[in-house]
């Protein structure tokens, strides 16, 4: 496995392309010590970044939630992402912008810290053969819960929020599962460690209200795709016991795309027609070259 800090190519750092191996920050950075960092994960399909505007807007919103402003405009950040993808000649890949507070202040307060921004991109071809994907993944409910909105900045894609995600995913993997289901502070179904969740119950799709976790860009795309097929989508609070009533379960996320789930704890599901339809529609949507309008619309208040 090639380490991510030891690769050929160029990255974007604070306004210009730099050699990949030279894209460094000092150990004494506020972002590292106090988790004042926000990031994005974007996918490149056929050389185009899917929903780039929505991702850049979310990055900027995430920063504001953590009480800092990005030192670049949305346009400049879009250009930086496209520049990195073009420089690396990526056709199908992943883009990772990240913004963090620098080294100017080393305490809890960091009002005058300089804000840094970098963008990296790497090849990431389609992961699973379509048949393998339809087998579904196995999940286990985590003991870790998504915090309430007055406990953590739950609507930002903040690095610090991934601490419990990593713990949950490690525990699930150690027990032989692919991912963890996280309940929220009320004990309701929330999401996976890096993807939103949908249940198919008697022909309708049910998904939790994103009131204490990320309202994913893929989530909104998939809701729009389902509605375009006249499939009802109900956003509501979902009790874990309701997993017993679901025939199909799926995860959505930039990295996960539409991933069928075959098992959560004692519940089993068989990826069926609705899952297959959404997998196919999402694959078509991300590769549509004539996409003029975004399905996710303008950024929500979240
Ligand atoms: N929840 C979490 C915790 C995530 O990390 C992600 C991936 N960004 C998502 C949901 C899905 O968001 P999106 O569809 O915008 O990638």
PDB file of N, CA, C and O in Angstrom, residues 107-147:
ATOM      1  N   UNK A 107      -3.957  27.373  21.515  1.00  0.00           N
ATOM      2  CA  UNK A 107      -4.796  27.225  22.701  1.00  0.00           C
ATOM      3  C   UNK A 107      -6.200  26.948  22.235  1.00  0.00           C
ATOM      4  O   UNK A 107      -6.442  26.847  21.029  1.00  0.00           O
ATOM      5  N   UNK A 108      -7.110  26.816  23.182  1.00  0.00           N
ATOM      6  CA  UNK A 108      -8.496  26.558  22.783  1.00  0.00           C
ATOM      7  C   UNK A 108      -9.003  27.704  21.922  1.00  0.00           C
ATOM      8  O   UNK A 108      -9.598  27.507  20.865  1.00  0.00           O
ATOM      9  N   UNK A 109      -8.718  28.927  22.346  1.00  0.00           N
ATOM     10  CA  UNK A 109      -9.095  30.085  21.528  1.00  0.00           C
ATOM     11  C   UNK A 109      -8.133  30.213  20.356  1.00  0.00           C
ATOM     12  O   UNK A 109      -6.925  30.045  20.513  1.00  0.00           O
ATOM     13  N   UNK A 110      -8.690  30.488  19.203  1.00  0.00           N
ATOM     14  CA  UNK A 110      -7.836  30.549  18.002  1.00  0.00           C
ATOM     15  C   UNK A 110      -8.395  31.589  17.042  1.00  0.00           C
ATOM     16  O   UNK A 110      -8.434  31.388  15.836  1.00  0.00           O
ATOM     17  N   UNK A 111      -8.839  32.699  17.613  1.00  0.00           N
ATOM     18  CA  UNK A 111      -9.560  33.701  16.811  1.00  0.00           C
ATOM     19  C   UNK A 111      -8.733  34.249  15.658  1.00  0.00           C
ATOM     20  O   UNK A 111      -9.265  34.565  14.616  1.00  0.00           O
ATOM     21  N   UNK A 112      -7.418  34.401  15.873  1.00  0.00           N
ATOM     22  CA  UNK A 112      -6.587  35.033  14.839  1.00  0.00           C
ATOM     23  C   UNK A 112      -5.845  34.030  13.970  1.00  0.00           C
ATOM     24  O   UNK A 112      -4.950  34.392  13.226  1.00  0.00           O
ATOM     25  N   UNK A 113      -6.173  32.770  14.074  1.00  0.00           N
ATOM     26  CA  UNK A 113      -5.440  31.763  13.296  1.00  0.00           C
ATOM     27  C   UNK A 113      -5.645  31.962  11.812  1.00  0.00           C
ATOM     28  O   UNK A 113      -6.745  32.281  11.362  1.00  0.00           O
ATOM     29  N   UNK A 114      -4.577  31.707  11.084  1.00  0.00           N
ATOM     30  CA  UNK A 114      -4.698  31.703   9.632  1.00  0.00           C
ATOM     31  C   UNK A 114      -5.424  30.408   9.228  1.00  0.00           C
ATOM     32  O   UNK A 114      -5.229  29.362   9.854  1.00  0.00           O
ATOM     33  N   UNK A 115      -6.254  30.514   8.191  1.00  0.00           N
ATOM     34  CA  UNK A 115      -6.964  29.326   7.702  1.00  0.00           C
ATOM     35  C   UNK A 115      -6.251  28.802   6.454  1.00  0.00           C
ATOM     36  O   UNK A 115      -5.916  29.577   5.555  1.00  0.00           O
ATOM     37  N   UNK A 116      -6.004  27.526   6.438  1.00  0.00           N
ATOM     38  CA  UNK A 116      -5.351  26.899   5.282  1.00  0.00           C
ATOM     39  C   UNK A 116      -6.357  26.033   4.536  1.00  0.00           C
ATOM     40  O   UNK A 116      -7.319  25.535   5.125  1.00  0.00           O
ATOM     41  N   UNK A 117      -6.086  25.845   3.255  1.00  0.00           N
ATOM     42  CA  UNK A 117      -6.962  24.996   2.440  1.00  0.00           C
ATOM     43  C   UNK A 117      -6.118  24.202   1.463  1.00  0.00           C
ATOM     44  O   UNK A 117      -5.230  24.763   0.809  1.00  0.00           O
ATOM     45  N   UNK A 118      -6.363  22.915   1.406  1.00  0.00           N
ATOM     46  CA  UNK A 118      -5.664  22.112   0.394  1.00  0.00           C
ATOM     47  C   UNK A 118      -6.678  21.234  -0.340  1.00  0.00           C
ATOM     48  O   UNK A 118      -7.784  20.968   0.165  1.00  0.00           O
ATOM     49  N   UNK A 119      -6.301  20.828  -1.543  1.00  0.00           N
ATOM     50  CA  UNK A 119      -7.141  19.911  -2.330  1.00  0.00           C
ATOM     51  C   UNK A 119      -6.225  18.846  -2.939  1.00  0.00           C
ATOM     52  O   UNK A 119      -5.225  19.181  -3.575  1.00  0.00           O
ATOM     53  N   UNK A 120      -6.578  17.596  -2.724  1.00  0.00           N
ATOM     54  CA  UNK A 120      -5.850  16.482  -3.347  1.00  0.00           C
ATOM     55  C   UNK A 120      -6.862  15.633  -4.118  1.00  0.00           C
ATOM     56  O   UNK A 120      -8.054  15.650  -3.807  1.00  0.00           O
ATOM     57  N   UNK A 121      -6.387  14.916  -5.110  1.00  0.00           N
ATOM     58  CA  UNK A 121      -7.277  14.008  -5.852  1.00  0.00           C
ATOM     59  C   UNK A 121      -6.505  12.765  -6.240  1.00  0.00           C
ATOM     60  O   UNK A 121      -5.295  12.834  -6.467  1.00  0.00           O
ATOM     61  N   UNK A 122      -7.190  11.647  -6.253  1.00  0.00           N
ATOM     62  CA  UNK A 122      -6.537  10.415  -6.674  1.00  0.00           C
ATOM     63  C   UNK A 122      -7.503   9.514  -7.435  1.00  0.00           C
ATOM     64  O   UNK A 122      -8.722   9.668  -7.305  1.00  0.00           O
ATOM     65  N   UNK A 123      -6.929   8.625  -8.221  1.00  0.00           N
ATOM     66  CA  UNK A 123      -7.731   7.688  -9.013  1.00  0.00           C
ATOM     67  C   UNK A 123      -8.516   6.781  -8.071  1.00  0.00           C
ATOM     68  O   UNK A 123      -7.988   6.300  -7.070  1.00  0.00           O
ATOM     69  N   UNK A 124      -9.756   6.532  -8.402  1.00  0.00           N
ATOM     70  CA  UNK A 124     -10.572   5.603  -7.618  1.00  0.00           C
ATOM     71  C   UNK A 124     -11.603   4.986  -8.551  1.00  0.00           C
ATOM     72  O   UNK A 124     -12.727   5.459  -8.626  1.00  0.00           O
ATOM     73  N   UNK A 125     -11.198   3.974  -9.278  1.00  0.00           N
ATOM     74  CA  UNK A 125     -12.139   3.369 -10.227  1.00  0.00           C
ATOM     75  C   UNK A 125     -13.280   2.683  -9.490  1.00  0.00           C
ATOM     76  O   UNK A 125     -13.189   2.450  -8.281  1.00  0.00           O
ATOM     77  N   UNK A 126     -14.349   2.372 -10.216  1.00  0.00           N
ATOM     78  CA  UNK A 126     -15.502   1.677  -9.616  1.00  0.00           C
ATOM     79  C   UNK A 126     -15.010   0.458  -8.845  1.00  0.00           C
ATOM     80  O   UNK A 126     -14.136  -0.275  -9.292  1.00  0.00           O
ATOM     81  N   UNK A 127     -15.569   0.276  -7.674  1.00  0.00           N
ATOM     82  CA  UNK A 127     -15.039  -0.649  -6.684  1.00  0.00           C
ATOM     83  C   UNK A 127     -15.473  -2.090  -6.880  1.00  0.00           C
ATOM     84  O   UNK A 127     -14.668  -2.998  -6.954  1.00  0.00           O
ATOM     85  N   UNK A 128     -16.764  -2.279  -6.961  1.00  0.00           N
ATOM     86  CA  UNK A 128     -17.321  -3.627  -7.031  1.00  0.00           C
ATOM     87  C   UNK A 128     -17.885  -3.904  -8.412  1.00  0.00           C
ATOM     88  O   UNK A 128     -18.446  -3.007  -9.039  1.00  0.00           O
ATOM     89  N   UNK A 129     -17.771  -5.130  -8.846  1.00  0.00           N
ATOM     90  CA  UNK A 129     -18.524  -5.533 -10.034  1.00  0.00           C
ATOM     91  C   UNK A 129     -20.000  -5.424  -9.647  1.00  0.00           C
ATOM     92  O   UNK A 129     -20.343  -5.657  -8.488  1.00  0.00           O
ATOM     93  N   UNK A 130     -20.884  -5.048 -10.583  1.00  0.00           N
ATOM     94  CA  UNK A 130     -22.294  -4.838 -10.229  1.00  0.00           C
ATOM     95  C   UNK A 130     -22.912  -6.020  -9.470  1.00  0.00           C
ATOM     96  O   UNK A 130     -23.675  -5.812  -8.526  1.00  0.00           O
ATOM     97  N   UNK A 131     -22.564  -7.257  -9.849  1.00  0.00           N
ATOM     98  CA  UNK A 131     -23.180  -8.425  -9.173  1.00  0.00           C
ATOM     99  C   UNK A 131     -22.719  -8.502  -7.725  1.00  0.00           C
ATOM    100  O   UNK A 131     -23.500  -8.790  -6.821  1.00  0.00           O
ATOM    101  N   UNK A 132     -21.433  -8.207  -7.483  1.00  0.00           N
ATOM    102  CA  UNK A 132     -20.893  -8.277  -6.126  1.00  0.00           C
ATOM    103  C   UNK A 132     -21.559  -7.212  -5.258  1.00  0.00           C
ATOM    104  O   UNK A 132     -21.907  -7.464  -4.103  1.00  0.00           O
ATOM    105  N   UNK A 133     -21.779  -6.038  -5.860  1.00  0.00           N
ATOM    106  CA  UNK A 133     -22.387  -4.952  -5.100  1.00  0.00           C
ATOM    107  C   UNK A 133     -23.791  -5.338  -4.628  1.00  0.00           C
ATOM    108  O   UNK A 133     -24.190  -5.021  -3.508  1.00  0.00           O
ATOM    109  N   UNK A 134     -24.545  -6.037  -5.499  1.00  0.00           N
ATOM    110  CA  UNK A 134     -25.928  -6.373  -5.143  1.00  0.00           C
ATOM    111  C   UNK A 134     -26.039  -7.430  -4.037  1.00  0.00           C
ATOM    112  O   UNK A 134     -27.126  -7.714  -3.563  1.00  0.00           O
ATOM    113  N   UNK A 135     -24.908  -8.035  -3.649  1.00  0.00           N
ATOM    114  CA  UNK A 135     -24.940  -8.984  -2.526  1.00  0.00           C
ATOM    115  C   UNK A 135     -25.273  -8.268  -1.214  1.00  0.00           C
ATOM    116  O   UNK A 135     -25.833  -8.868  -0.305  1.00  0.00           O
ATOM    117  N   UNK A 136     -24.868  -7.006  -1.113  1.00  0.00           N
ATOM    118  CA  UNK A 136     -25.134  -6.252   0.107  1.00  0.00           C
ATOM    119  C   UNK A 136     -24.040  -6.420   1.144  1.00  0.00           C
ATOM    120  O   UNK A 136     -23.318  -7.413   1.148  1.00  0.00           O
ATOM    121  N   UNK A 137     -23.938  -5.433   2.034  1.00  0.00           N
ATOM    122  CA  UNK A 137     -22.932  -5.496   3.095  1.00  0.00           C
ATOM    123  C   UNK A 137     -23.591  -5.819   4.430  1.00  0.00           C
ATOM    124  O   UNK A 137     -24.785  -5.599   4.625  1.00  0.00           O
ATOM    125  N   UNK A 138     -22.775  -6.317   5.349  1.00  0.00           N
ATOM    126  CA  UNK A 138     -23.276  -6.678   6.679  1.00  0.00           C
ATOM    127  C   UNK A 138     -22.896  -5.573   7.670  1.00  0.00           C
ATOM    128  O   UNK A 138     -21.768  -5.099   7.671  1.00  0.00           O
ATOM    129  N   UNK A 139     -23.867  -5.168   8.487  1.00  0.00           N
ATOM    130  CA  UNK A 139     -23.617  -4.086   9.449  1.00  0.00           C
ATOM    131  C   UNK A 139     -23.978  -4.505  10.872  1.00  0.00           C
ATOM    132  O   UNK A 139     -24.803  -5.388  11.079  1.00  0.00           O
ATOM    133  N   UNK A 140     -23.336  -3.813  11.805  1.00  0.00           N
ATOM    134  CA  UNK A 140     -23.595  -4.076  13.220  1.00  0.00           C
ATOM    135  C   UNK A 140     -23.882  -2.737  13.906  1.00  0.00           C
ATOM    136  O   UNK A 140     -23.194  -1.746  13.627  1.00  0.00           O
ATOM    137  N   UNK A 141     -24.855  -2.715  14.792  1.00  0.00           N
ATOM    138  CA  UNK A 141     -25.153  -1.460  15.497  1.00  0.00           C
ATOM    139  C   UNK A 141     -24.032  -1.138  16.473  1.00  0.00           C
ATOM    140  O   UNK A 141     -23.583  -1.999  17.230  1.00  0.00           O
ATOM    141  N   UNK A 142     -23.604   0.113  16.433  1.00  0.00           N
ATOM    142  CA  UNK A 142     -22.501   0.556  17.289  1.00  0.00           C
ATOM    143  C   UNK A 142     -22.998   0.957  18.660  1.00  0.00           C
ATOM    144  O   UNK A 142     -24.158   1.344  18.836  1.00  0.00           O
ATOM    145  N   UNK A 143     -22.104   0.919  19.626  1.00  0.00           N
ATOM    146  CA  UNK A 143     -22.449   1.468  20.945  1.00  0.00           C
ATOM    147  C   UNK A 143     -22.312   2.994  20.933  1.00  0.00           C
ATOM    148  O   UNK A 143     -22.799   3.685  21.815  1.00  0.00           O
ATOM    149  N   UNK A 144     -21.646   3.525  19.896  1.00  0.00           N
ATOM    150  CA  UNK A 144     -21.456   4.975  19.795  1.00  0.00           C
ATOM    151  C   UNK A 144     -22.669   5.615  19.143  1.00  0.00           C
ATOM    152  O   UNK A 144     -23.198   5.076  18.177  1.00  0.00           O
ATOM    153  N   UNK A 145     -23.054   6.763  19.644  1.00  0.00           N
ATOM    154  CA  UNK A 145     -24.257   7.420  19.132  1.00  0.00           C
ATOM    155  C   UNK A 145     -23.942   8.798  18.549  1.00  0.00           C
ATOM    156  O   UNK A 145     -23.021   9.471  19.015  1.00  0.00           O
ATOM    157  N   UNK A 146     -24.727   9.198  17.559  1.00  0.00           N
ATOM    158  CA  UNK A 146     -24.601  10.555  17.026  1.00  0.00           C
ATOM    159  C   UNK A 146     -25.098  11.532  18.085  1.00  0.00           C
ATOM    160  O   UNK A 146     -26.183  11.332  18.666  1.00  0.00           O
ATOM    161  N   UNK A 147     -24.312  12.566  18.351  1.00  0.00           N
ATOM    162  CA  UNK A 147     -24.666  13.499  19.429  1.00  0.00           C
ATOM    163  C   UNK A 147     -25.800  14.445  19.039  1.00  0.00           C
ATOM    164  O   UNK A 147     -26.101  14.615  17.862  1.00  0.00           O
TER     165      UNK A 147
END
